[in-house]
mmCIF file of C-alpha atoms in Angstrom:
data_model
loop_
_atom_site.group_PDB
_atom_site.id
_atom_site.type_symbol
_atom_site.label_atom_id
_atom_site.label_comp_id
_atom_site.label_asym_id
_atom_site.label_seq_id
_atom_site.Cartn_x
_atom_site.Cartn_y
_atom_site.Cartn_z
ATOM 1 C CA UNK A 124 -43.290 -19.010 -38.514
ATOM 2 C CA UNK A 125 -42.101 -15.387 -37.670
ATOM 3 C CA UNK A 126 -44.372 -15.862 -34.357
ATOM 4 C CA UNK A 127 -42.456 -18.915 -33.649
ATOM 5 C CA UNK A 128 -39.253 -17.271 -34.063
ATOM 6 C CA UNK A 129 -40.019 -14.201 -32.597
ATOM 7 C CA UNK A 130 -40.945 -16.053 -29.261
ATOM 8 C CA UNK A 131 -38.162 -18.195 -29.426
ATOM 9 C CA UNK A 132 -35.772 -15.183 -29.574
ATOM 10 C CA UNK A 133 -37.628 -13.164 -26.708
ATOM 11 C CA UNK A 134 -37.525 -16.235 -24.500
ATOM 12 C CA UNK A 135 -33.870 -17.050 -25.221
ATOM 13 C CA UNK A 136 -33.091 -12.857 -24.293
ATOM 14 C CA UNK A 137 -35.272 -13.126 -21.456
ATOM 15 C CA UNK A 138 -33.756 -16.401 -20.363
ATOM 16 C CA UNK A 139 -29.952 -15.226 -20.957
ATOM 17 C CA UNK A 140 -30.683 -11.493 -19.235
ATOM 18 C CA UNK A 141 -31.937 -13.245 -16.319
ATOM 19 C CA UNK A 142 -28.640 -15.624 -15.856
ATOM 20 C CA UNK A 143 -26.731 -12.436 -16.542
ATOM 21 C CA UNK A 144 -28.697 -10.764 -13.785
ATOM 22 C CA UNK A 145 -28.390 -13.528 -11.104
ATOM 23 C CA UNK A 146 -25.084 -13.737 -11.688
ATOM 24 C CA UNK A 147 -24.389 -10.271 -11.038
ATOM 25 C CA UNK A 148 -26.885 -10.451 -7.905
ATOM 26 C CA UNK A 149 -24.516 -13.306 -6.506
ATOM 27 C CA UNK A 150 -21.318 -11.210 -7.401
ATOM 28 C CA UNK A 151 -22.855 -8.196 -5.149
ATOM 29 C CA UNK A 152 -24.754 -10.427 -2.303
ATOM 30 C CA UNK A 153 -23.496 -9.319 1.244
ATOM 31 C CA UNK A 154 -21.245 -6.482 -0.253
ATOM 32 C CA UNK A 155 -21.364 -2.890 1.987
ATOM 33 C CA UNK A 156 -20.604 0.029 0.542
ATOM 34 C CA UNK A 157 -19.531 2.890 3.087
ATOM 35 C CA UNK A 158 -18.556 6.358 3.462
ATOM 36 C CA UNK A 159 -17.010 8.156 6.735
ATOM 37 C CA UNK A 160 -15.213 10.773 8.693
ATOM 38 C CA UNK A 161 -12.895 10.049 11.850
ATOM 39 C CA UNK A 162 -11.177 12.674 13.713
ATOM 40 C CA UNK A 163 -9.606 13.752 17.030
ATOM 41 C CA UNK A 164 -6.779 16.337 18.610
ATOM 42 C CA UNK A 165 -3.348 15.244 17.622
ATOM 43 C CA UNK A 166 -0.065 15.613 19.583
ATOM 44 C CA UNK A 167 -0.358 18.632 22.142
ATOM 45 C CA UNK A 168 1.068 22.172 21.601
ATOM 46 C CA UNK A 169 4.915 22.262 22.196
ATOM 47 C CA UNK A 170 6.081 25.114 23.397
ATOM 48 C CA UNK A 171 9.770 26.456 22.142
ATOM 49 C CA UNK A 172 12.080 29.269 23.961
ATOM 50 C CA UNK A 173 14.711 31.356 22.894
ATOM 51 C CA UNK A 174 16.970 34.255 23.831
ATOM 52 C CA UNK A 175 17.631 36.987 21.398
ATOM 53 C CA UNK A 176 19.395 40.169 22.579
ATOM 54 C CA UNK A 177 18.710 39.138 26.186
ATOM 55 C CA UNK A 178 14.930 39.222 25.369
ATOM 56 C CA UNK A 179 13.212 35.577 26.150
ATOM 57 C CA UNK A 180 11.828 34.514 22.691
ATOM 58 C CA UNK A 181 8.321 32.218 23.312
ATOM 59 C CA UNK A 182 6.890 30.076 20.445
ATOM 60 C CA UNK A 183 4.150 27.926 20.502
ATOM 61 C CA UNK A 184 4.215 25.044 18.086
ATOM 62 C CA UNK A 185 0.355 23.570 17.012
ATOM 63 C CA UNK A 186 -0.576 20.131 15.301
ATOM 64 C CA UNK A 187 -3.510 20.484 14.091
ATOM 65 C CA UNK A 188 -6.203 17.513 14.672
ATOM 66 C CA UNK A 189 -5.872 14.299 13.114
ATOM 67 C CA UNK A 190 -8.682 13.065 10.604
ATOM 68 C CA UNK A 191 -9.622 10.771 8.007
ATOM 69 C CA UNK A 192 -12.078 10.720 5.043
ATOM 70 C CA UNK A 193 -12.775 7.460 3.744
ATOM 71 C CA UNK A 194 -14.657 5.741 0.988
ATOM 72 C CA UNK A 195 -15.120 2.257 0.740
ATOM 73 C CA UNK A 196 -17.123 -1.217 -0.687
ATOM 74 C CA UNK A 197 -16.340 -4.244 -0.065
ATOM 75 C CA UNK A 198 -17.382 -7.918 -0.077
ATOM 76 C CA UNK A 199 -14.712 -10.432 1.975
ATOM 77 C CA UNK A 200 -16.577 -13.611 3.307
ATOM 78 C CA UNK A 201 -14.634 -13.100 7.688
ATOM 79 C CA UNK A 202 -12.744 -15.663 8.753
ATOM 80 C CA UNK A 203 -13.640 -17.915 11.821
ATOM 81 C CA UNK A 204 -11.639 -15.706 13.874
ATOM 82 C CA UNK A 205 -12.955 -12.054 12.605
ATOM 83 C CA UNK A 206 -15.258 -10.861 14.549
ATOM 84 C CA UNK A 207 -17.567 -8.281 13.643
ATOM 85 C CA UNK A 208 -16.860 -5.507 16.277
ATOM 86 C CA UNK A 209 -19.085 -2.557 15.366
ATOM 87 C CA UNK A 210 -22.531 -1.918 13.773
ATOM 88 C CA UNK A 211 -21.484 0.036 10.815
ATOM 89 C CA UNK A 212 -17.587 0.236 8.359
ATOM 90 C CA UNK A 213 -15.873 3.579 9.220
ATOM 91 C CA UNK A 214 -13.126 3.165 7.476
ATOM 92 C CA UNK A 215 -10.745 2.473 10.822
ATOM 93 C CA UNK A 216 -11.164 -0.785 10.223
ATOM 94 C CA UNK A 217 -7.871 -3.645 10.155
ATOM 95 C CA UNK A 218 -8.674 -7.124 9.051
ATOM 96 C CA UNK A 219 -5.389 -8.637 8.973
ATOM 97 C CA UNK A 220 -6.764 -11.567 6.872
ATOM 98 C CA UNK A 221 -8.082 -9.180 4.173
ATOM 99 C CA UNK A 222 -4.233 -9.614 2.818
ATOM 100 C CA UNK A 223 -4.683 -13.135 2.371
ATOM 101 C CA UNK A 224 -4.055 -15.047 -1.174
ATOM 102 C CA UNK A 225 -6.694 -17.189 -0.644
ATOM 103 C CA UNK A 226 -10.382 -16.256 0.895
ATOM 104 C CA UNK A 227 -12.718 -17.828 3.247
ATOM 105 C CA UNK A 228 -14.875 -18.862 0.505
ATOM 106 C CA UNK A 229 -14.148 -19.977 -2.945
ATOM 107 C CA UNK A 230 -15.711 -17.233 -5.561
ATOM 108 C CA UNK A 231 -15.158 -13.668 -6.414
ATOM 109 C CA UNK A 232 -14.834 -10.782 -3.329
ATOM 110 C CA UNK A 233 -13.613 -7.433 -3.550
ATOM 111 C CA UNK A 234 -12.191 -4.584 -1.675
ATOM 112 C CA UNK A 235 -12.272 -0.688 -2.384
ATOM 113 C CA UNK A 236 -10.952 1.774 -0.068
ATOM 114 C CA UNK A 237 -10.265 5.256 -0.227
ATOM 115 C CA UNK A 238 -8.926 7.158 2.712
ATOM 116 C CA UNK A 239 -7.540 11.135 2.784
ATOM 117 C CA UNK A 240 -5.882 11.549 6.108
ATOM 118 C CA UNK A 241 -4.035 14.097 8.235
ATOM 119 C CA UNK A 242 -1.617 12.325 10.868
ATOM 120 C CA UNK A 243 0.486 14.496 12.988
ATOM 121 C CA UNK A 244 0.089 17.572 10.480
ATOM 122 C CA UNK A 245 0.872 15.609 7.773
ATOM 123 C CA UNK A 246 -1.424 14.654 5.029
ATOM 124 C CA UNK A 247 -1.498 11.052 3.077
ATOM 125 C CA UNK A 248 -3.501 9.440 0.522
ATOM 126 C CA UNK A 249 -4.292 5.800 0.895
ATOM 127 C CA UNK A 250 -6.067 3.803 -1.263
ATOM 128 C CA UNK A 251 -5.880 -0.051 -1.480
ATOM 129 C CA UNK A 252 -8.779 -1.779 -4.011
ATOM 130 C CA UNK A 253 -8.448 -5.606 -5.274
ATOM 131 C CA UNK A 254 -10.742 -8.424 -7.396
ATOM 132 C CA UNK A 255 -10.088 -11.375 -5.847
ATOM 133 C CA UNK A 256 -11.401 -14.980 -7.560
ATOM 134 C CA UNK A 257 -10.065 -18.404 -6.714
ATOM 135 C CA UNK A 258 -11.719 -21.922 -7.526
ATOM 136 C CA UNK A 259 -10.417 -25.037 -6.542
ATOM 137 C CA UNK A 260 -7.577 -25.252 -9.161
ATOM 138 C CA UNK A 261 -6.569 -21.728 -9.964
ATOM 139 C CA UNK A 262 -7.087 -17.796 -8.576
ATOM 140 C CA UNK A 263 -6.654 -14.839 -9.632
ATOM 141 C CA UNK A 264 -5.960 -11.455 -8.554
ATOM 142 C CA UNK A 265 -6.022 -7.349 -9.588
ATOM 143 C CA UNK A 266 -4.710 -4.883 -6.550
ATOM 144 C CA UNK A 267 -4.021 -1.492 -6.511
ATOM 145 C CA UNK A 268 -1.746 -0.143 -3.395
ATOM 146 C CA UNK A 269 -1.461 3.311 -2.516
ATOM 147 C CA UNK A 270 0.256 3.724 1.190
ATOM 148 C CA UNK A 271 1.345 7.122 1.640
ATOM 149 C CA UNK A 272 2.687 6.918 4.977
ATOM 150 C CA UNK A 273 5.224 3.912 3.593
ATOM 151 C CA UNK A 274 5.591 5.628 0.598
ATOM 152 C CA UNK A 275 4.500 3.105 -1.782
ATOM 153 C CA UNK A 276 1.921 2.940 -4.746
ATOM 154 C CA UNK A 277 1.440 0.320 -7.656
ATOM 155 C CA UNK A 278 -1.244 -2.207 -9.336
ATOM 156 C CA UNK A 279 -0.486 -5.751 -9.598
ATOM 157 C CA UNK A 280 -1.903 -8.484 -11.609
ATOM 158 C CA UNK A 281 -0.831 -12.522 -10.785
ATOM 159 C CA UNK A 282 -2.621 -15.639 -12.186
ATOM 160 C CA UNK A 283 -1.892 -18.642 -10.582
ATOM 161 C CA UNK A 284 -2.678 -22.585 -10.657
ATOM 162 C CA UNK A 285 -3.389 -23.984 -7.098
ATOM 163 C CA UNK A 286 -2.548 -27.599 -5.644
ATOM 164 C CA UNK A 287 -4.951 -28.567 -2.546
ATOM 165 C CA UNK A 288 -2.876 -30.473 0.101
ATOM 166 C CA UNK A 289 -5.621 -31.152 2.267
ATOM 167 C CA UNK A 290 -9.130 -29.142 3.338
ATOM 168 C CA UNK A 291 -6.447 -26.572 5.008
ATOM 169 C CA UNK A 292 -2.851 -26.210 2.812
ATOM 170 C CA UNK A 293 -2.713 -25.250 -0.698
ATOM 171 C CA UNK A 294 0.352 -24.392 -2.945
ATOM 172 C CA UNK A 295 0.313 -21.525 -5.619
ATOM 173 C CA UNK A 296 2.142 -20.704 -8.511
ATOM 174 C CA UNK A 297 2.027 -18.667 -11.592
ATOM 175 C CA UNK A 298 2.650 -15.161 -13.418
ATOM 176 C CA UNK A 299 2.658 -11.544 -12.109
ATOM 177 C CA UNK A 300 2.362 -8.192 -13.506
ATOM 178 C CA UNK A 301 3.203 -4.821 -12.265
ATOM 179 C CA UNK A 302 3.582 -1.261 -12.857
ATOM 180 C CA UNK A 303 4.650 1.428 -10.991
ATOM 181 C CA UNK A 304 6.961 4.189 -10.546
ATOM 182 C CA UNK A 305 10.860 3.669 -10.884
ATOM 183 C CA UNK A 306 11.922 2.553 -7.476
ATOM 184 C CA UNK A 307 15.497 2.432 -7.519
ATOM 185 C CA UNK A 308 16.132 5.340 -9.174
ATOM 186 C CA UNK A 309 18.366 8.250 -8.105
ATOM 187 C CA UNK A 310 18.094 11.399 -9.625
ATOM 188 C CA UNK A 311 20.529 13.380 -7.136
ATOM 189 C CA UNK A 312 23.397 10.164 -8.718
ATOM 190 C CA UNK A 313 24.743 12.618 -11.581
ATOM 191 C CA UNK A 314 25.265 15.077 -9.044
ATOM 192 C CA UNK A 315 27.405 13.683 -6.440
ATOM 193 C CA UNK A 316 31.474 14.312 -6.906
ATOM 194 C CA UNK A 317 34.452 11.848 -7.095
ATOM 195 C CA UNK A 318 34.814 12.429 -3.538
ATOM 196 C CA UNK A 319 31.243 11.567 -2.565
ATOM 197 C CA UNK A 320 29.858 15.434 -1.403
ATOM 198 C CA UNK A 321 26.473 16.424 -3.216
ATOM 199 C CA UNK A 322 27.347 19.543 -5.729
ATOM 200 C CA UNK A 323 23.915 20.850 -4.442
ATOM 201 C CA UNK A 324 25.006 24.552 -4.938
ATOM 202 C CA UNK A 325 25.808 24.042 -9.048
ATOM 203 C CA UNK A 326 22.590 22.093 -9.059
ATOM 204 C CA UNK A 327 20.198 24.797 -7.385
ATOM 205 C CA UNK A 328 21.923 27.153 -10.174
ATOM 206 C CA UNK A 329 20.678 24.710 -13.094
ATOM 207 C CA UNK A 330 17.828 24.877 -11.277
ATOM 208 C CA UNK A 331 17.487 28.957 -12.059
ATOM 209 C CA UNK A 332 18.617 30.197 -8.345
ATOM 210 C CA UNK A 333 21.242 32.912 -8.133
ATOM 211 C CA UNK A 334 23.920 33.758 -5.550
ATOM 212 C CA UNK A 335 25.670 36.874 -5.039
ATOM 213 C CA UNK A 336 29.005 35.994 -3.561
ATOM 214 C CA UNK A 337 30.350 39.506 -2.560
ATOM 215 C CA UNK A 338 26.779 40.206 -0.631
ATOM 216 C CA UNK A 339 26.107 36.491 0.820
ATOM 217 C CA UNK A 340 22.486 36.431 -0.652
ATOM 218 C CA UNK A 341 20.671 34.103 -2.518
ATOM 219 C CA UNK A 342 17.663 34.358 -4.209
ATOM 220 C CA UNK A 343 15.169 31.786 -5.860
ATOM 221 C CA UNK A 344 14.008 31.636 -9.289
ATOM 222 C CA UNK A 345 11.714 34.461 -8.904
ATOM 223 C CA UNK A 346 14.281 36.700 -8.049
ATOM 224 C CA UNK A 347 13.202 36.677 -4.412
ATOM 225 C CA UNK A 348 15.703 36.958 -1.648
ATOM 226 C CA UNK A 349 15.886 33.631 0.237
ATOM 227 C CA UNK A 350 19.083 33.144 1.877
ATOM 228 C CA UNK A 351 21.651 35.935 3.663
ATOM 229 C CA UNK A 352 24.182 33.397 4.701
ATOM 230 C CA UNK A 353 24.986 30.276 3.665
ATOM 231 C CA UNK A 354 24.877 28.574 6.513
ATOM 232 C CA UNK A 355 20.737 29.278 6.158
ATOM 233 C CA UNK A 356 20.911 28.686 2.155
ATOM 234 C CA UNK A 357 22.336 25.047 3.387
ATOM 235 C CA UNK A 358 19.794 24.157 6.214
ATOM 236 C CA UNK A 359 16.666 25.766 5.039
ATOM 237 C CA UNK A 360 16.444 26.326 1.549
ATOM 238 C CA UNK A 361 18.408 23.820 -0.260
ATOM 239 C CA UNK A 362 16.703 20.862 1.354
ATOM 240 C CA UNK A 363 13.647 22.365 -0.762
ATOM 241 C CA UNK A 364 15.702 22.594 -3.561
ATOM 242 C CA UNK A 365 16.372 18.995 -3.481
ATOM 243 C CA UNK A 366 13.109 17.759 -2.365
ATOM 244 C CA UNK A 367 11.330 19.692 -5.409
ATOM 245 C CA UNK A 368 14.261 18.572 -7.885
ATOM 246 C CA UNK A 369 13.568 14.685 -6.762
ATOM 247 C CA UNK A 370 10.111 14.908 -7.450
ATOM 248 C CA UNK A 371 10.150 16.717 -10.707
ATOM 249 C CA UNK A 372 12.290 14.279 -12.186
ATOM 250 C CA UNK A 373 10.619 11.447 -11.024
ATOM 251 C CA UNK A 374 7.135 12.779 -11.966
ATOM 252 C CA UNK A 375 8.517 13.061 -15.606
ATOM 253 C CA UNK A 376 10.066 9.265 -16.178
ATOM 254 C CA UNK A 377 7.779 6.655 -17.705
ATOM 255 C CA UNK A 378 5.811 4.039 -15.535
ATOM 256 C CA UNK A 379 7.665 0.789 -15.339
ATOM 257 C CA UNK A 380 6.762 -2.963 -16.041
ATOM 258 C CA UNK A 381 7.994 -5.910 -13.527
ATOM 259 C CA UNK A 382 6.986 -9.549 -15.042
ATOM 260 C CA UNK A 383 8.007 -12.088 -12.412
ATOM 261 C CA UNK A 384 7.207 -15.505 -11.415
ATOM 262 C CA UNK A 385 5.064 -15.989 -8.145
ATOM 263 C CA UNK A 386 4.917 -18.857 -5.860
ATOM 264 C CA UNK A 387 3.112 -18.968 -2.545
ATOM 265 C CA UNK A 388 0.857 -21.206 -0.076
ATOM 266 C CA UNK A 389 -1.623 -20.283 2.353
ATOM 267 C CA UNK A 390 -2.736 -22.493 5.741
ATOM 268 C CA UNK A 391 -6.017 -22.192 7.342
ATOM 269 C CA UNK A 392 -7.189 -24.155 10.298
ATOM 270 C CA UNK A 393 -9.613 -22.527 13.050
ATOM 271 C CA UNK A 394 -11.090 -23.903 15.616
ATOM 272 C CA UNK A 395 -13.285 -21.843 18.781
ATOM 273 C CA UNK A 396 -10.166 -22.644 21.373
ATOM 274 C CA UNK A 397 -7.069 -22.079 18.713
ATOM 275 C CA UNK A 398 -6.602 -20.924 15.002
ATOM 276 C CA UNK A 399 -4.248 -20.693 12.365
ATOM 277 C CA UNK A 400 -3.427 -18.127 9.707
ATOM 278 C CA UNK A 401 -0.715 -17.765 6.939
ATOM 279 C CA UNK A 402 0.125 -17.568 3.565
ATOM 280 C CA UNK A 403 2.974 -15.901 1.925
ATOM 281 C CA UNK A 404 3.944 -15.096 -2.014
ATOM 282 C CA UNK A 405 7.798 -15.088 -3.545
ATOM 283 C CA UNK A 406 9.233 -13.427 -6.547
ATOM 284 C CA UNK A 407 12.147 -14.796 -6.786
ATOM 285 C CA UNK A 408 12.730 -13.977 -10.671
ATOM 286 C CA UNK A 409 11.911 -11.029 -13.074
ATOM 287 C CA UNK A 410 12.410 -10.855 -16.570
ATOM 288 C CA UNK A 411 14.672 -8.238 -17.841
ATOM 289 C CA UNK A 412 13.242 -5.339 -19.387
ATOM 290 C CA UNK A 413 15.094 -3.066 -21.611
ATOM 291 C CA UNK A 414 13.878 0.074 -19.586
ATOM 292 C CA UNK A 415 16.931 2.495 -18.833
ATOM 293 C CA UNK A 416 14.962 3.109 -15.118
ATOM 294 C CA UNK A 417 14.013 -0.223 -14.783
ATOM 295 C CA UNK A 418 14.845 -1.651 -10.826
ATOM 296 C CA UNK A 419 17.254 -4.571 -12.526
ATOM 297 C CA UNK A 420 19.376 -1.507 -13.719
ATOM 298 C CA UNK A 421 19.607 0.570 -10.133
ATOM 299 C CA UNK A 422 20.655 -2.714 -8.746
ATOM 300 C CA UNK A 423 23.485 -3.656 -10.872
ATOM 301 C CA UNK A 424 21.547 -5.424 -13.596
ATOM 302 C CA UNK A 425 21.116 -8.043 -10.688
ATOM 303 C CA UNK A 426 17.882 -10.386 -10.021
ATOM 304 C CA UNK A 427 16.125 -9.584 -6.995
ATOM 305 C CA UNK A 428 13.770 -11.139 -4.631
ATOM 306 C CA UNK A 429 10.027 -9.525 -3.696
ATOM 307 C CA UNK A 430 7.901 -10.986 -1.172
ATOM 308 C CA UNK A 431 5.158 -10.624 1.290
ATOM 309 C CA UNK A 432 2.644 -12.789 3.466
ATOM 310 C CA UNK A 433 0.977 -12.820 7.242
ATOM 311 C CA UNK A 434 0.375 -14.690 10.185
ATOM 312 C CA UNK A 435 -2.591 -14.896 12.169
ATOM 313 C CA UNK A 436 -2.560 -16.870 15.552
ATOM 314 C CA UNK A 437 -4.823 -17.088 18.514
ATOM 315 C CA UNK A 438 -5.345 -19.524 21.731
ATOM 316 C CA UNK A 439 -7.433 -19.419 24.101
ATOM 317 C CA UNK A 440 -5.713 -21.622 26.511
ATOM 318 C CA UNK A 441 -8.491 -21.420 29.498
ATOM 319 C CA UNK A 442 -11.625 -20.078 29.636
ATOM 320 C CA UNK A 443 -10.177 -16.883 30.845
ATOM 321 C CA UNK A 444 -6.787 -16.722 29.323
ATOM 322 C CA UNK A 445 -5.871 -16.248 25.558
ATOM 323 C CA UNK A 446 -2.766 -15.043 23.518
ATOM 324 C CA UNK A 447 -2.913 -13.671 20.254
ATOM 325 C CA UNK A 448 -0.674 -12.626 17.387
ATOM 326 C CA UNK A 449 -0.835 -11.487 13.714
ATOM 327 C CA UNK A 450 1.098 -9.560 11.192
ATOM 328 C CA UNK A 451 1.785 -8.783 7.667
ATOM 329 C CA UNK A 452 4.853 -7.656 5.843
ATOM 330 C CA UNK A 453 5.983 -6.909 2.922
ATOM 331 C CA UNK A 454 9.368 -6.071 0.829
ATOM 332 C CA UNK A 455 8.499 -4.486 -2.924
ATOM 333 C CA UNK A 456 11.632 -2.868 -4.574
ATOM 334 C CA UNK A 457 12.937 -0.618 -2.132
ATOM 335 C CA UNK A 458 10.020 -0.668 0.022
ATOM 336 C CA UNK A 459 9.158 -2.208 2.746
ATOM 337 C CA UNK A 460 6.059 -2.065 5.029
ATOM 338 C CA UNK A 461 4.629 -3.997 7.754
ATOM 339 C CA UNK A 462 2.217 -3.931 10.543
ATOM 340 C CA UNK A 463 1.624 -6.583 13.799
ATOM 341 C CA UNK A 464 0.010 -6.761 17.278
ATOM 342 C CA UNK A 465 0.621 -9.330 19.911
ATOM 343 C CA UNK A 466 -1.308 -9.405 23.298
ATOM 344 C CA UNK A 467 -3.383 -11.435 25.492
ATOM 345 C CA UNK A 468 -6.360 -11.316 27.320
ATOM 346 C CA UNK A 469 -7.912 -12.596 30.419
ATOM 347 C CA UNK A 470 -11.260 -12.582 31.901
ATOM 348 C CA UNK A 471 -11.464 -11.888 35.634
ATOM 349 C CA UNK A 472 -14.435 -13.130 36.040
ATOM 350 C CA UNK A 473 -16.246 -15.988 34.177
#
């Protein structure tokens, strides 16, 4: 009997492992993972003049060259209209349709990318990762968003129920999560007067710099001389006072919660000659959070409306002519970013 059993129970673990295991093996089949480094000279060396006790003062201003790290997986069934352009993922890569609600294929995909890069001497960390799976009557969705050039960065979580119209329009709604930092917030408010001037000076003295009057210098917390007038103690060092004061205070407030509704659609129809792309999600209510920093309170205790989507069109109206277009934006908070091209093509010879 303990035979029996025993056989029973190693068939049912075997049995059970190996679902487990080809279900994992489907989650992961056709999934690249990548790694890569892009770079090339930025803008050229400026050169600057100036005159300073009749001498002729020459600078030269250098960029130095543009790059980009990146580290990536990813597993997003392409569109009709995606081509696949290049052996190998470097990272440079812009799949419009990768913003889509809805995928090519029903199922689970997934996207991870990070990317360090340095873009006209300045340095930004992007990062944008997502678990994406819909069915026929419901999808869901995880994202994290990190662009540093538009200055935006939070995760977002949305379950919604789906309505086929159709093999090519569906209708979403549902519930979605976020956190992020306090958008909305001003931390220079307390400091500006009745009469709407900045008291910058008081501030950079709560700060710990000092200012001695009689002299005209000014000196930072370490006791280090940084200003002999104050026409340079306005232009060049309080601007740092500010900018460091900003991001303290921000870096020391508490992450904040949006719930909201969602509702959105997406519209696929391709064909070899002409295609069709879009989809687009709404906000248009959040439920009010006691948070001091929440948004609702830099706005006025107000509702506000959050939204995004894209568009995706292309025709190729001969055999040598075609016209394309396609574009995403988005408005979060405060924040808004967006990207687009439009062109056409045409074949001289065919």
């Amino acid at each position: 009997m303990r035979q029996i059993t025993f056989i029973i129970v190693l068939y049912f673990s075997v049995s059970v492992n190996a679902h487990i295991g080809a279900k994992i093996k489907s989650a992961f089949k056709y999934s690249t993972i990548y790694g890569a480094i892009n770079g090339g000279n930025s803008i050229a060396d400026v050169n600057t003049y100036s005159v300073t006790t009749g001498r002729l003062q020459q600078q030269t201003n250098k960029t130095p060259f543009d790059f980009s790290v990146s580290v990536g997986a990813r597993k997003i069934a392409r569109f009709g209209y995606e081509n696949r352009a290049k052996v190998f993922y470097d990272g440079t890569e812009q799949s419009y349709g990768d913003a889509a609600t809805v995928g090519k294929v029903s199922g689970f995909e997934f996207l991870s990318l990070f990317q360090y890069r340095r873009l006209l001497g300045q340095n930004y960390l992007d990062q944008h990762h997502f678990l994406r799976y819909v069915d026929d009557w419901w999808l869901t969705k995880f994202e994290y968003l990190q662009n540093g050039f538009a200055d935006i960065k939070y995760f977002e979580a949305s379950q919604r129920f789906r309505w086929k119209i159709g093999s090519k329009f569906s209708l979403n709604a549902g519930f979605a999560q976020r956190i992020s930092e306090p958008y909305g917030y001003d931390p220079l408010a307390e400091w500006v007067l009745d009469n709407g001037n900045l008291h910058y000076t008081y501030l950079a003295l709560q700060e710990g710099y000092t200012v001695d009057y009689d002299n005209g210098e000014f000196y930072n917390p370490s006791g280090e001389l940084v200003a002999t007038s104050p026409e340079i103690w306005e232009q060049i060092v309080i601007p740092d006072v500010l900018d460091d004061y900003v991001t303290r205070k921000e870096s020391e407030l508490p992450i904040q919660w949006n719930h909201s509704l969602i509702a959105g659609f997406d519209f696929y129809h391709y064909t070899k000659e002409f295609w069709v792309h879009t989809w687009g999600s709404i906000m248009p209510y959040h439920i009010p959070l006691k948070s001091e920093y929440s948004y609702r309170k830099s706005i006025g205790n107000k509702n506000w409306i959050d939204y995004g989507g894209g568009f995706i069109f292309g025709w190729k109206i001969t055999k040598q002519l075609g016209i394309f277009t396609e574009g995403t934006y988005n408005k979060y908070w405060n924040r808004r970013w967006h990207k687009f091209s439009v062109g056409l093509n045409y074949t001289l010879i065919k």
